[in-house]
């Protein structure tokens, strides 16, 4: 594999981004009957290019082919004045794993967060994602927090 370039996603990257986005979602069990609705994918893509939205995207490219993506966003926090950076999605094409692409994407998010005045970048991964955690343990620290969630039924009040 030749040089890996990390850059902001461009609107003409849609088809390659979509392949990676679909792979990322499949990795987390969102495929077939459980796939995200097209409306969510299309809205996510639109938000990336909307300057009023806090959502951003990077891609890793080699030889004109996109082989990785990172989506990140900035949000307010009650424990600091500066914005916090959340690395929401990170995915590398399976045949390109182990080449440092994920690390390059994360370090690029670190740099962009610093430039935006954010003192912190954080993310989550599934407890079974041992391969990714080997990288994460080298370049970040575990917070010790456990994530809870409740999917709200719109009929509940």
mmCIF file with all atom_site columns, C-alpha atoms in Angstrom:
data_model
loop_
_atom_site.group_PDB
_atom_site.id
_atom_site.type_symbol
_atom_site.label_atom_id
_atom_site.label_alt_id
_atom_site.label_comp_id
_atom_site.label_asym_id
_atom_site.label_entity_id
_atom_site.label_seq_id
_atom_site.pdbx_PDB_ins_code
_atom_site.Cartn_x
_atom_site.Cartn_y
_atom_site.Cartn_z
_atom_site.occupancy
_atom_site.B_iso_or_equiv
_atom_site.pdbx_formal_charge
_atom_site.auth_seq_id
_atom_site.auth_comp_id
_atom_site.auth_asym_id
_atom_site.auth_atom_id
_atom_site.pdbx_PDB_model_num
ATOM 1   C CA . UNK A 1 1   ? 0.000   0.000  0.000  1.00 0.00 ? 1   UNK A CA 1
ATOM 2   C CA . UNK A 1 2   ? 1.297   3.460  -0.852 1.00 0.00 ? 2   UNK A CA 1
ATOM 3   C CA . UNK A 1 3   ? 1.160   6.633  1.186  1.00 0.00 ? 3   UNK A CA 1
ATOM 4   C CA . UNK A 1 4   ? -1.945  7.150  3.291  1.00 0.00 ? 4   UNK A CA 1
ATOM 5   C CA . UNK A 1 5   ? -3.434  10.639 3.108  1.00 0.00 ? 5   UNK A CA 1
ATOM 6   C CA . UNK A 1 6   ? -6.005  11.785 5.666  1.00 0.00 ? 6   UNK A CA 1
ATOM 7   C CA . UNK A 1 7   ? -8.225  14.609 4.475  1.00 0.00 ? 7   UNK A CA 1
ATOM 8   C CA . UNK A 1 8   ? -11.667 16.103 4.894  1.00 0.00 ? 8   UNK A CA 1
ATOM 9   C CA . UNK A 1 9   ? -14.342 14.257 3.006  1.00 0.00 ? 9   UNK A CA 1
ATOM 10  C CA . UNK A 1 10  ? -15.559 15.901 -0.215 1.00 0.00 ? 10  UNK A CA 1
ATOM 11  C CA . UNK A 1 11  ? -19.000 15.739 -1.773 1.00 0.00 ? 11  UNK A CA 1
ATOM 12  C CA . UNK A 1 12  ? -17.658 13.702 -4.702 1.00 0.00 ? 12  UNK A CA 1
ATOM 13  C CA . UNK A 1 13  ? -16.528 10.992 -2.219 1.00 0.00 ? 13  UNK A CA 1
ATOM 14  C CA . UNK A 1 14  ? -20.094 9.862  -1.605 1.00 0.00 ? 14  UNK A CA 1
ATOM 15  C CA . UNK A 1 15  ? -19.980 6.451  -3.323 1.00 0.00 ? 15  UNK A CA 1
ATOM 16  C CA . UNK A 1 16  ? -16.718 5.405  -1.652 1.00 0.00 ? 16  UNK A CA 1
ATOM 17  C CA . UNK A 1 17  ? -17.831 6.855  1.699  1.00 0.00 ? 17  UNK A CA 1
ATOM 18  C CA . UNK A 1 18  ? -21.128 4.972  1.398  1.00 0.00 ? 18  UNK A CA 1
ATOM 19  C CA . UNK A 1 19  ? -19.306 1.655  0.945  1.00 0.00 ? 19  UNK A CA 1
ATOM 20  C CA . UNK A 1 20  ? -17.299 2.254  4.118  1.00 0.00 ? 20  UNK A CA 1
ATOM 21  C CA . UNK A 1 21  ? -20.343 3.586  6.001  1.00 0.00 ? 21  UNK A CA 1
ATOM 22  C CA . UNK A 1 22  ? -22.267 0.455  5.033  1.00 0.00 ? 22  UNK A CA 1
ATOM 23  C CA . UNK A 1 23  ? -19.342 -1.724 6.165  1.00 0.00 ? 23  UNK A CA 1
ATOM 24  C CA . UNK A 1 24  ? -19.089 0.152  9.457  1.00 0.00 ? 24  UNK A CA 1
ATOM 25  C CA . UNK A 1 25  ? -22.779 -0.304 10.160 1.00 0.00 ? 25  UNK A CA 1
ATOM 26  C CA . UNK A 1 26  ? -22.649 -3.983 9.198  1.00 0.00 ? 26  UNK A CA 1
ATOM 27  C CA . UNK A 1 27  ? -19.724 -4.456 11.620 1.00 0.00 ? 27  UNK A CA 1
ATOM 28  C CA . UNK A 1 28  ? -22.053 -3.305 14.398 1.00 0.00 ? 28  UNK A CA 1
ATOM 29  C CA . UNK A 1 29  ? -24.960 -5.478 13.234 1.00 0.00 ? 29  UNK A CA 1
ATOM 30  C CA . UNK A 1 30  ? -26.838 -2.856 11.256 1.00 0.00 ? 30  UNK A CA 1
ATOM 31  C CA . UNK A 1 31  ? -27.388 -4.604 7.932  1.00 0.00 ? 31  UNK A CA 1
ATOM 32  C CA . UNK A 1 32  ? -30.159 -6.361 6.054  1.00 0.00 ? 32  UNK A CA 1
ATOM 33  C CA . UNK A 1 33  ? -33.380 -6.028 8.014  1.00 0.00 ? 33  UNK A CA 1
ATOM 34  C CA . UNK A 1 34  ? -31.599 -4.052 10.766 1.00 0.00 ? 34  UNK A CA 1
ATOM 35  C CA . UNK A 1 35  ? -29.855 -1.627 8.394  1.00 0.00 ? 35  UNK A CA 1
ATOM 36  C CA . UNK A 1 36  ? -30.171 2.068  9.044  1.00 0.00 ? 36  UNK A CA 1
ATOM 37  C CA . UNK A 1 37  ? -32.934 3.715  7.039  1.00 0.00 ? 37  UNK A CA 1
ATOM 38  C CA . UNK A 1 38  ? -31.667 5.578  3.961  1.00 0.00 ? 38  UNK A CA 1
ATOM 39  C CA . UNK A 1 39  ? -32.979 8.768  5.522  1.00 0.00 ? 39  UNK A CA 1
ATOM 40  C CA . UNK A 1 40  ? -30.410 8.497  8.345  1.00 0.00 ? 40  UNK A CA 1
ATOM 41  C CA . UNK A 1 41  ? -27.536 7.873  5.930  1.00 0.00 ? 41  UNK A CA 1
ATOM 42  C CA . UNK A 1 42  ? -28.598 10.750 3.689  1.00 0.00 ? 42  UNK A CA 1
ATOM 43  C CA . UNK A 1 43  ? -29.103 13.099 6.631  1.00 0.00 ? 43  UNK A CA 1
ATOM 44  C CA . UNK A 1 44  ? -25.699 12.166 8.060  1.00 0.00 ? 44  UNK A CA 1
ATOM 45  C CA . UNK A 1 45  ? -24.081 12.915 4.705  1.00 0.00 ? 45  UNK A CA 1
ATOM 46  C CA . UNK A 1 46  ? -25.864 16.278 4.474  1.00 0.00 ? 46  UNK A CA 1
ATOM 47  C CA . UNK A 1 47  ? -24.912 17.239 8.028  1.00 0.00 ? 47  UNK A CA 1
ATOM 48  C CA . UNK A 1 48  ? -21.234 16.694 7.257  1.00 0.00 ? 48  UNK A CA 1
ATOM 49  C CA . UNK A 1 49  ? -21.388 19.522 4.710  1.00 0.00 ? 49  UNK A CA 1
ATOM 50  C CA . UNK A 1 50  ? -23.715 21.851 6.632  1.00 0.00 ? 50  UNK A CA 1
ATOM 51  C CA . UNK A 1 51  ? -21.644 24.583 8.328  1.00 0.00 ? 51  UNK A CA 1
ATOM 52  C CA . UNK A 1 52  ? -24.378 24.987 10.957 1.00 0.00 ? 52  UNK A CA 1
ATOM 53  C CA . UNK A 1 53  ? -23.926 21.369 12.060 1.00 0.00 ? 53  UNK A CA 1
ATOM 54  C CA . UNK A 1 54  ? -21.190 20.207 14.486 1.00 0.00 ? 54  UNK A CA 1
ATOM 55  C CA . UNK A 1 55  ? -20.617 16.983 12.494 1.00 0.00 ? 55  UNK A CA 1
ATOM 56  C CA . UNK A 1 56  ? -17.388 16.527 10.535 1.00 0.00 ? 56  UNK A CA 1
ATOM 57  C CA . UNK A 1 57  ? -15.798 13.729 8.527  1.00 0.00 ? 57  UNK A CA 1
ATOM 58  C CA . UNK A 1 58  ? -12.321 12.669 7.538  1.00 0.00 ? 58  UNK A CA 1
ATOM 59  C CA . UNK A 1 59  ? -11.304 9.961  5.129  1.00 0.00 ? 59  UNK A CA 1
ATOM 60  C CA . UNK A 1 60  ? -8.055  8.070  4.675  1.00 0.00 ? 60  UNK A CA 1
ATOM 61  C CA . UNK A 1 61  ? -7.071  7.621  1.061  1.00 0.00 ? 61  UNK A CA 1
ATOM 62  C CA . UNK A 1 62  ? -4.387  5.689  -0.730 1.00 0.00 ? 62  UNK A CA 1
ATOM 63  C CA . UNK A 1 63  ? -3.929  5.487  -4.504 1.00 0.00 ? 63  UNK A CA 1
ATOM 64  C CA . UNK A 1 64  ? -7.169  7.414  -5.008 1.00 0.00 ? 64  UNK A CA 1
ATOM 65  C CA . UNK A 1 65  ? -9.178  4.895  -2.985 1.00 0.00 ? 65  UNK A CA 1
ATOM 66  C CA . UNK A 1 66  ? -10.808 5.733  0.325  1.00 0.00 ? 66  UNK A CA 1
ATOM 67  C CA . UNK A 1 67  ? -9.931  3.025  2.853  1.00 0.00 ? 67  UNK A CA 1
ATOM 68  C CA . UNK A 1 68  ? -11.028 4.582  6.141  1.00 0.00 ? 68  UNK A CA 1
ATOM 69  C CA . UNK A 1 69  ? -13.379 7.115  7.669  1.00 0.00 ? 69  UNK A CA 1
ATOM 70  C CA . UNK A 1 70  ? -13.784 9.043  10.871 1.00 0.00 ? 70  UNK A CA 1
ATOM 71  C CA . UNK A 1 71  ? -16.817 11.070 11.921 1.00 0.00 ? 71  UNK A CA 1
ATOM 72  C CA . UNK A 1 72  ? -16.440 13.453 14.815 1.00 0.00 ? 72  UNK A CA 1
ATOM 73  C CA . UNK A 1 73  ? -18.428 16.237 16.380 1.00 0.00 ? 73  UNK A CA 1
ATOM 74  C CA . UNK A 1 74  ? -18.022 19.006 18.899 1.00 0.00 ? 74  UNK A CA 1
ATOM 75  C CA . UNK A 1 75  ? -20.409 19.559 21.767 1.00 0.00 ? 75  UNK A CA 1
ATOM 76  C CA . UNK A 1 76  ? -20.691 21.585 24.934 1.00 0.00 ? 76  UNK A CA 1
ATOM 77  C CA . UNK A 1 77  ? -19.899 20.149 28.322 1.00 0.00 ? 77  UNK A CA 1
ATOM 78  C CA . UNK A 1 78  ? -20.881 20.964 31.870 1.00 0.00 ? 78  UNK A CA 1
ATOM 79  C CA . UNK A 1 79  ? -17.334 20.336 33.139 1.00 0.00 ? 79  UNK A CA 1
ATOM 80  C CA . UNK A 1 80  ? -15.354 22.645 30.859 1.00 0.00 ? 80  UNK A CA 1
ATOM 81  C CA . UNK A 1 81  ? -15.831 25.818 28.863 1.00 0.00 ? 81  UNK A CA 1
ATOM 82  C CA . UNK A 1 82  ? -14.171 24.656 25.675 1.00 0.00 ? 82  UNK A CA 1
ATOM 83  C CA . UNK A 1 83  ? -15.939 22.289 23.296 1.00 0.00 ? 83  UNK A CA 1
ATOM 84  C CA . UNK A 1 84  ? -15.492 18.546 23.714 1.00 0.00 ? 84  UNK A CA 1
ATOM 85  C CA . UNK A 1 85  ? -14.715 16.408 20.684 1.00 0.00 ? 85  UNK A CA 1
ATOM 86  C CA . UNK A 1 86  ? -16.535 13.105 20.296 1.00 0.00 ? 86  UNK A CA 1
ATOM 87  C CA . UNK A 1 87  ? -15.107 10.658 17.774 1.00 0.00 ? 87  UNK A CA 1
ATOM 88  C CA . UNK A 1 88  ? -18.363 8.969  16.867 1.00 0.00 ? 88  UNK A CA 1
ATOM 89  C CA . UNK A 1 89  ? -17.437 6.608  14.048 1.00 0.00 ? 89  UNK A CA 1
ATOM 90  C CA . UNK A 1 90  ? -14.123 5.099  12.988 1.00 0.00 ? 90  UNK A CA 1
ATOM 91  C CA . UNK A 1 91  ? -13.806 2.421  10.347 1.00 0.00 ? 91  UNK A CA 1
ATOM 92  C CA . UNK A 1 92  ? -11.091 0.972  8.154  1.00 0.00 ? 92  UNK A CA 1
ATOM 93  C CA . UNK A 1 93  ? -11.781 -1.298 5.232  1.00 0.00 ? 93  UNK A CA 1
ATOM 94  C CA . UNK A 1 94  ? -11.021 -4.877 6.410  1.00 0.00 ? 94  UNK A CA 1
ATOM 95  C CA . UNK A 1 95  ? -8.259  -5.563 3.875  1.00 0.00 ? 95  UNK A CA 1
ATOM 96  C CA . UNK A 1 96  ? -6.467  -2.345 4.912  1.00 0.00 ? 96  UNK A CA 1
ATOM 97  C CA . UNK A 1 97  ? -6.425  -3.040 8.651  1.00 0.00 ? 97  UNK A CA 1
ATOM 98  C CA . UNK A 1 98  ? -3.135  -3.202 10.492 1.00 0.00 ? 98  UNK A CA 1
ATOM 99  C CA . UNK A 1 99  ? -1.537  -0.535 8.299  1.00 0.00 ? 99  UNK A CA 1
ATOM 100 C CA . UNK A 1 100 ? -1.892  2.368  10.725 1.00 0.00 ? 100 UNK A CA 1
ATOM 101 C CA . UNK A 1 101 ? -4.938  3.915  9.061  1.00 0.00 ? 101 UNK A CA 1
ATOM 102 C CA . UNK A 1 102 ? -7.074  4.002  12.201 1.00 0.00 ? 102 UNK A CA 1
ATOM 103 C CA . UNK A 1 103 ? -4.250  5.606  14.162 1.00 0.00 ? 103 UNK A CA 1
ATOM 104 C CA . UNK A 1 104 ? -3.693  8.229  11.453 1.00 0.00 ? 104 UNK A CA 1
ATOM 105 C CA . UNK A 1 105 ? -7.394  9.072  11.475 1.00 0.00 ? 105 UNK A CA 1
ATOM 106 C CA . UNK A 1 106 ? -7.485  9.360  15.274 1.00 0.00 ? 106 UNK A CA 1
ATOM 107 C CA . UNK A 1 107 ? -4.346  11.521 15.371 1.00 0.00 ? 107 UNK A CA 1
ATOM 108 C CA . UNK A 1 108 ? -5.888  13.761 12.714 1.00 0.00 ? 108 UNK A CA 1
ATOM 109 C CA . UNK A 1 109 ? -8.982  14.172 14.889 1.00 0.00 ? 109 UNK A CA 1
ATOM 110 C CA . UNK A 1 110 ? -6.675  14.985 17.829 1.00 0.00 ? 110 UNK A CA 1
ATOM 111 C CA . UNK A 1 111 ? -5.038  17.738 15.755 1.00 0.00 ? 111 UNK A CA 1
ATOM 112 C CA . UNK A 1 112 ? -8.364  19.165 14.587 1.00 0.00 ? 112 UNK A CA 1
ATOM 113 C CA . UNK A 1 113 ? -9.733  19.124 18.127 1.00 0.00 ? 113 UNK A CA 1
ATOM 114 C CA . UNK A 1 114 ? -6.675  21.019 19.378 1.00 0.00 ? 114 UNK A CA 1
ATOM 115 C CA . UNK A 1 115 ? -7.115  23.567 16.584 1.00 0.00 ? 115 UNK A CA 1
ATOM 116 C CA . UNK A 1 116 ? -10.758 24.027 17.627 1.00 0.00 ? 116 UNK A CA 1
ATOM 117 C CA . UNK A 1 117 ? -9.711  24.665 21.229 1.00 0.00 ? 117 UNK A CA 1
ATOM 118 C CA . UNK A 1 118 ? -10.963 21.341 22.516 1.00 0.00 ? 118 UNK A CA 1
ATOM 119 C CA . UNK A 1 119 ? -8.850  19.839 25.297 1.00 0.00 ? 119 UNK A CA 1
ATOM 120 C CA . UNK A 1 120 ? -10.358 16.365 25.008 1.00 0.00 ? 120 UNK A CA 1
ATOM 121 C CA . UNK A 1 121 ? -11.310 13.722 22.447 1.00 0.00 ? 121 UNK A CA 1
ATOM 122 C CA . UNK A 1 122 ? -13.286 10.684 23.527 1.00 0.00 ? 122 UNK A CA 1
ATOM 123 C CA . UNK A 1 123 ? -14.998 7.727  21.895 1.00 0.00 ? 123 UNK A CA 1
ATOM 124 C CA . UNK A 1 124 ? -16.636 4.387  22.582 1.00 0.00 ? 124 UNK A CA 1
ATOM 125 C CA . UNK A 1 125 ? -16.221 0.934  21.164 1.00 0.00 ? 125 UNK A CA 1
ATOM 126 C CA . UNK A 1 126 ? -17.974 -2.331 21.718 1.00 0.00 ? 126 UNK A CA 1
ATOM 127 C CA . UNK A 1 127 ? -16.473 -4.551 24.411 1.00 0.00 ? 127 UNK A CA 1
ATOM 128 C CA . UNK A 1 128 ? -15.925 -7.296 21.821 1.00 0.00 ? 128 UNK A CA 1
ATOM 129 C CA . UNK A 1 129 ? -13.849 -5.071 19.518 1.00 0.00 ? 129 UNK A CA 1
ATOM 130 C CA . UNK A 1 130 ? -10.529 -6.414 20.852 1.00 0.00 ? 130 UNK A CA 1
ATOM 131 C CA . UNK A 1 131 ? -8.536  -5.521 17.741 1.00 0.00 ? 131 UNK A CA 1
ATOM 132 C CA . UNK A 1 132 ? -9.462  -1.854 17.946 1.00 0.00 ? 132 UNK A CA 1
ATOM 133 C CA . UNK A 1 133 ? -8.950  -1.770 21.706 1.00 0.00 ? 133 UNK A CA 1
ATOM 134 C CA . UNK A 1 134 ? -5.329  -2.877 21.283 1.00 0.00 ? 134 UNK A CA 1
ATOM 135 C CA . UNK A 1 135 ? -4.758  0.339  19.314 1.00 0.00 ? 135 UNK A CA 1
ATOM 136 C CA . UNK A 1 136 ? -6.872  2.502  21.618 1.00 0.00 ? 136 UNK A CA 1
ATOM 137 C CA . UNK A 1 137 ? -5.006  1.287  24.697 1.00 0.00 ? 137 UNK A CA 1
ATOM 138 C CA . UNK A 1 138 ? -1.767  2.563  23.126 1.00 0.00 ? 138 UNK A CA 1
ATOM 139 C CA . UNK A 1 139 ? -2.980  6.043  22.157 1.00 0.00 ? 139 UNK A CA 1
ATOM 140 C CA . UNK A 1 140 ? -5.585  6.946  24.791 1.00 0.00 ? 140 UNK A CA 1
ATOM 141 C CA . UNK A 1 141 ? -6.704  5.995  28.259 1.00 0.00 ? 141 UNK A CA 1
ATOM 142 C CA . UNK A 1 142 ? -9.836  4.183  29.313 1.00 0.00 ? 142 UNK A CA 1
ATOM 143 C CA . UNK A 1 143 ? -12.109 6.520  31.222 1.00 0.00 ? 143 UNK A CA 1
ATOM 144 C CA . UNK A 1 144 ? -13.535 3.851  33.491 1.00 0.00 ? 144 UNK A CA 1
ATOM 145 C CA . UNK A 1 145 ? -17.063 4.908  32.648 1.00 0.00 ? 145 UNK A CA 1
ATOM 146 C CA . UNK A 1 146 ? -19.654 2.392  31.523 1.00 0.00 ? 146 UNK A CA 1
ATOM 147 C CA . UNK A 1 147 ? -22.214 3.533  28.974 1.00 0.00 ? 147 UNK A CA 1
ATOM 148 C CA . UNK A 1 148 ? -25.909 2.990  29.654 1.00 0.00 ? 148 UNK A CA 1
ATOM 149 C CA . UNK A 1 149 ? -28.665 3.635  27.178 1.00 0.00 ? 149 UNK A CA 1
ATOM 150 C CA . UNK A 1 150 ? -32.399 3.366  26.914 1.00 0.00 ? 150 UNK A CA 1
ATOM 151 C CA . UNK A 1 151 ? -34.109 3.269  23.565 1.00 0.00 ? 151 UNK A CA 1
ATOM 152 C CA . UNK A 1 152 ? -37.225 5.377  24.014 1.00 0.00 ? 152 UNK A CA 1
ATOM 153 C CA . UNK A 1 153 ? -40.488 4.239  22.581 1.00 0.00 ? 153 UNK A CA 1
ATOM 154 C CA . UNK A 1 154 ? -42.346 7.249  21.201 1.00 0.00 ? 154 UNK A CA 1
ATOM 155 C CA . UNK A 1 155 ? -45.534 5.932  22.794 1.00 0.00 ? 155 UNK A CA 1
ATOM 156 C CA . UNK A 1 156 ? -43.972 6.155  26.288 1.00 0.00 ? 156 UNK A CA 1
ATOM 157 C CA . UNK A 1 157 ? -44.412 9.416  28.135 1.00 0.00 ? 157 UNK A CA 1
#
